[in-house]
Short mmCIF file of C-alpha atoms in Angstrom, two decimals:
data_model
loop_
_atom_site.label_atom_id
_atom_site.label_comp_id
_atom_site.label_asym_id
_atom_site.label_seq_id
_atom_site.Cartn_x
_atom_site.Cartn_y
_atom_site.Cartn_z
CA UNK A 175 67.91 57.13 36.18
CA UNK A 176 69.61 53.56 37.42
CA UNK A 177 68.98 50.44 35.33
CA UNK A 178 66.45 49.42 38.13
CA UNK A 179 64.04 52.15 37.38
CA UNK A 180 64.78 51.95 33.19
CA UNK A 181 63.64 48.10 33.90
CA UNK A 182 60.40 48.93 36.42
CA UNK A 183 59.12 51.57 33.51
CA UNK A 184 59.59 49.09 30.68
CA UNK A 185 58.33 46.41 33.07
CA UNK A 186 55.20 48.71 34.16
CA UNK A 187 54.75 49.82 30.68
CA UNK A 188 54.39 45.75 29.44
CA UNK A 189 51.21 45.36 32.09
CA UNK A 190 49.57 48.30 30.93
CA UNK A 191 49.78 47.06 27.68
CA UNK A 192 49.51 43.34 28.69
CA UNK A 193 46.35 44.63 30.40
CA UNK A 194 44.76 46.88 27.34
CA UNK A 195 45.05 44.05 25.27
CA UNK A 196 43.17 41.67 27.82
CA UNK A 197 40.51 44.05 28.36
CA UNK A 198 39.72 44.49 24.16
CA UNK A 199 39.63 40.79 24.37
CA UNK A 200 37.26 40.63 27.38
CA UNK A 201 34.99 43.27 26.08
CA UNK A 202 35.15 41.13 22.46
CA UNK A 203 34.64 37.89 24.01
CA UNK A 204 31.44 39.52 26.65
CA UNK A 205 29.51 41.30 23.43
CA UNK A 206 29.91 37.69 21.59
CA UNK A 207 28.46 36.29 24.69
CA UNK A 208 25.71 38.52 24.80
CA UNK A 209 25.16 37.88 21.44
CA UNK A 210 24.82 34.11 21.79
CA UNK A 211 22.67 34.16 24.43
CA UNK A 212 20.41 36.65 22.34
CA UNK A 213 20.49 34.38 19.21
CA UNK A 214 19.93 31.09 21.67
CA UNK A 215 16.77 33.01 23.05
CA UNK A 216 15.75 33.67 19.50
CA UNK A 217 16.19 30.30 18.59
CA UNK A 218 14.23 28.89 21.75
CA UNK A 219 11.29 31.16 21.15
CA UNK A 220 11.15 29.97 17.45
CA UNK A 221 11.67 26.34 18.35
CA UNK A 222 8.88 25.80 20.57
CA UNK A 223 5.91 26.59 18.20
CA UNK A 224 8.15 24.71 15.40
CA UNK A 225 8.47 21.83 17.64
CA UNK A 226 4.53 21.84 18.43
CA UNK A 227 3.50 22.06 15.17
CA UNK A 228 5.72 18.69 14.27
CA UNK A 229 3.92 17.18 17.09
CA UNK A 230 0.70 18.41 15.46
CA UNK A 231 1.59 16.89 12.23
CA UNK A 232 3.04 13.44 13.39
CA UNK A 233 -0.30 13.19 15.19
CA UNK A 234 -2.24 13.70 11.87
CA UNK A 235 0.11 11.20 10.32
CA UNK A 236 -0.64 9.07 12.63
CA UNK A 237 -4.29 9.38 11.99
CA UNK A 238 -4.33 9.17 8.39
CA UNK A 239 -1.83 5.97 8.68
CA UNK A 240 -4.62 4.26 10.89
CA UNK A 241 -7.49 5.65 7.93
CA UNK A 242 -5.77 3.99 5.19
CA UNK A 243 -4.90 0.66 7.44
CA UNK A 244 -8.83 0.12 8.02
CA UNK A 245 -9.26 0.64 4.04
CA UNK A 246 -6.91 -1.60 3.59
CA UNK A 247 -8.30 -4.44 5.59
CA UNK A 248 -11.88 -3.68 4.00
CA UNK A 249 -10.06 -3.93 0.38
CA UNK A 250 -8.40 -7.22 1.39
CA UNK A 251 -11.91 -8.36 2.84
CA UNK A 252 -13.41 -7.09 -0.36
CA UNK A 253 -11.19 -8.99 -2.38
CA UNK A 254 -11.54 -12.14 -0.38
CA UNK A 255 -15.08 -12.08 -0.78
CA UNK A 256 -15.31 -11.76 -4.27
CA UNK A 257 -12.51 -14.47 -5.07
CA UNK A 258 -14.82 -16.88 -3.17
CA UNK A 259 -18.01 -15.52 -4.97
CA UNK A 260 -16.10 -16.03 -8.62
CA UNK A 261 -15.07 -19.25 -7.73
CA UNK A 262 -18.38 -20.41 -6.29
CA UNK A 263 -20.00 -18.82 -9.59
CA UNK A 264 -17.46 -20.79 -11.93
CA UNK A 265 -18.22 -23.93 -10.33
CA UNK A 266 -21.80 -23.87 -10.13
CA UNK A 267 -22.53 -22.91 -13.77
CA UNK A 268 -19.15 -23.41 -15.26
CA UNK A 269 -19.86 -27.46 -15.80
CA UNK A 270 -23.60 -26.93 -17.06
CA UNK A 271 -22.40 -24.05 -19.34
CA UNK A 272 -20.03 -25.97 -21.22
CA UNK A 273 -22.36 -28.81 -21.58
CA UNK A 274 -25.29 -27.04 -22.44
CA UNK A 275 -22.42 -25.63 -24.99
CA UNK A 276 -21.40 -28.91 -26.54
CA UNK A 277 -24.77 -30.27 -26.81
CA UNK A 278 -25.61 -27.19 -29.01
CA UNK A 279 -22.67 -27.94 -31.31
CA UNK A 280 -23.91 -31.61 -31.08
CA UNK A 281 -26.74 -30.69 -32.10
CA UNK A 282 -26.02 -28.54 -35.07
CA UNK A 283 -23.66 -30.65 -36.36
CA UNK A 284 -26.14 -33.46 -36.35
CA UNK A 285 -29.38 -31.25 -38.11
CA UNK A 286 -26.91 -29.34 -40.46
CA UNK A 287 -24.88 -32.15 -41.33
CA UNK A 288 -22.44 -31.05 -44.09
CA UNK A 289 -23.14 -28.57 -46.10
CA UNK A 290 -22.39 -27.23 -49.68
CA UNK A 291 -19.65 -24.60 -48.02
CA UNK A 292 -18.04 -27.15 -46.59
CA UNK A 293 -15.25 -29.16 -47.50
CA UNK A 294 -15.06 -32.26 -48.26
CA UNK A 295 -13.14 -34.61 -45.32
CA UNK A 296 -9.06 -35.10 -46.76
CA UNK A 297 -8.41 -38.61 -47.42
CA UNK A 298 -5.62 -39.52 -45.93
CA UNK A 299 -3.10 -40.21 -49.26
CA UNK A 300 -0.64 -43.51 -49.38
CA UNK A 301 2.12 -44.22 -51.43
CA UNK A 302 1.93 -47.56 -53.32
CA UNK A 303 4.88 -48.54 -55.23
CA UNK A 304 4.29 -49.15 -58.56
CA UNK A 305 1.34 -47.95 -59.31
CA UNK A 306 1.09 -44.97 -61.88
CA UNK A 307 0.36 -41.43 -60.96
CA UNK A 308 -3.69 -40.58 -62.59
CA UNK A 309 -3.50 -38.67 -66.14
CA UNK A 310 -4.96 -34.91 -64.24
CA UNK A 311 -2.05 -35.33 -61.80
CA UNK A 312 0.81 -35.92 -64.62
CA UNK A 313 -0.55 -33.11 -66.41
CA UNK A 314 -0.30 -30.58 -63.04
CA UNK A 315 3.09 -32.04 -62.67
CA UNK A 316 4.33 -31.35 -66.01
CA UNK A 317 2.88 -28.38 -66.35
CA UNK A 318 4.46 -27.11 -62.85
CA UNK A 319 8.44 -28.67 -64.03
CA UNK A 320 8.09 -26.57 -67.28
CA UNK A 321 7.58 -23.06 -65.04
CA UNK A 322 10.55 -23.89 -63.43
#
């Protein structure tokens, strides 16, 4: 055997290697395509009731969000309504109430007059110099400085 046919086996050998090796990685990379487009068909069939059903629900949403807006504007209405009520309530009987209120006190206080319960009006009490302290009021005073 020459060189030249030593290097054409070694060179024939390399491609039939060269060659294995690409076809392991063809057949690798052709059953991982077939097995993404088997999960991606999976996935479609599973997204398209999923998606539907969304749609279903944002549409009910959607609903309920326009129920609770009109409750909403009745409850403001509502509230509207009976602000204007209480304030057209305090004004017309609010001022005769409190009349009708203070003549009644007036009134008692005038028939009752002052009674045996109650007490007597407080003077109001001035300070005169020189003038002496009464003999009852000594005697409290006394009596209070020798506790002490």
């Amino acid at each position: 055997m020459s060189g030249g046919e030593v290097a054409g086996i070694l060179v024939a050998v390399f491609w039939a290697i060269l060659v294995s090796f690409l076809a392991v990685a063809l057949a690798r990379l052709a059953q991982t395509l077939r097995a993404t487009t088997k999960l991606v068909a999976e996935v479609t069939d599973q997204a398209v009731p999923l998606l539907a059903d969304a749609s279903a629900a944002v549409r009910s949403a959607q609903t309920q969000i326009d129920r609770v807006d009109a409750i909403a504007s009745d409850v403001q209405e509502v509230t509207s309504n009976a602000s204007a009520l209480s304030s057209t309530v305090a004004s017309t009987f609010g001022g005769p109430l409190v009349k009708v209120a203070a003549f009644g006190y007036g009134v008692r206080r005038a028939i009752g007059g002052r009674g045996k319960d109650a007490p007597a009006k407080q003077t109001r009490r001035t300070v005169i110099v020189g003038r002496a302290i009464p003999e009852s009021r000594r005697a409290k005073r006394a009596h209070r400085n020798k506790r002490d």
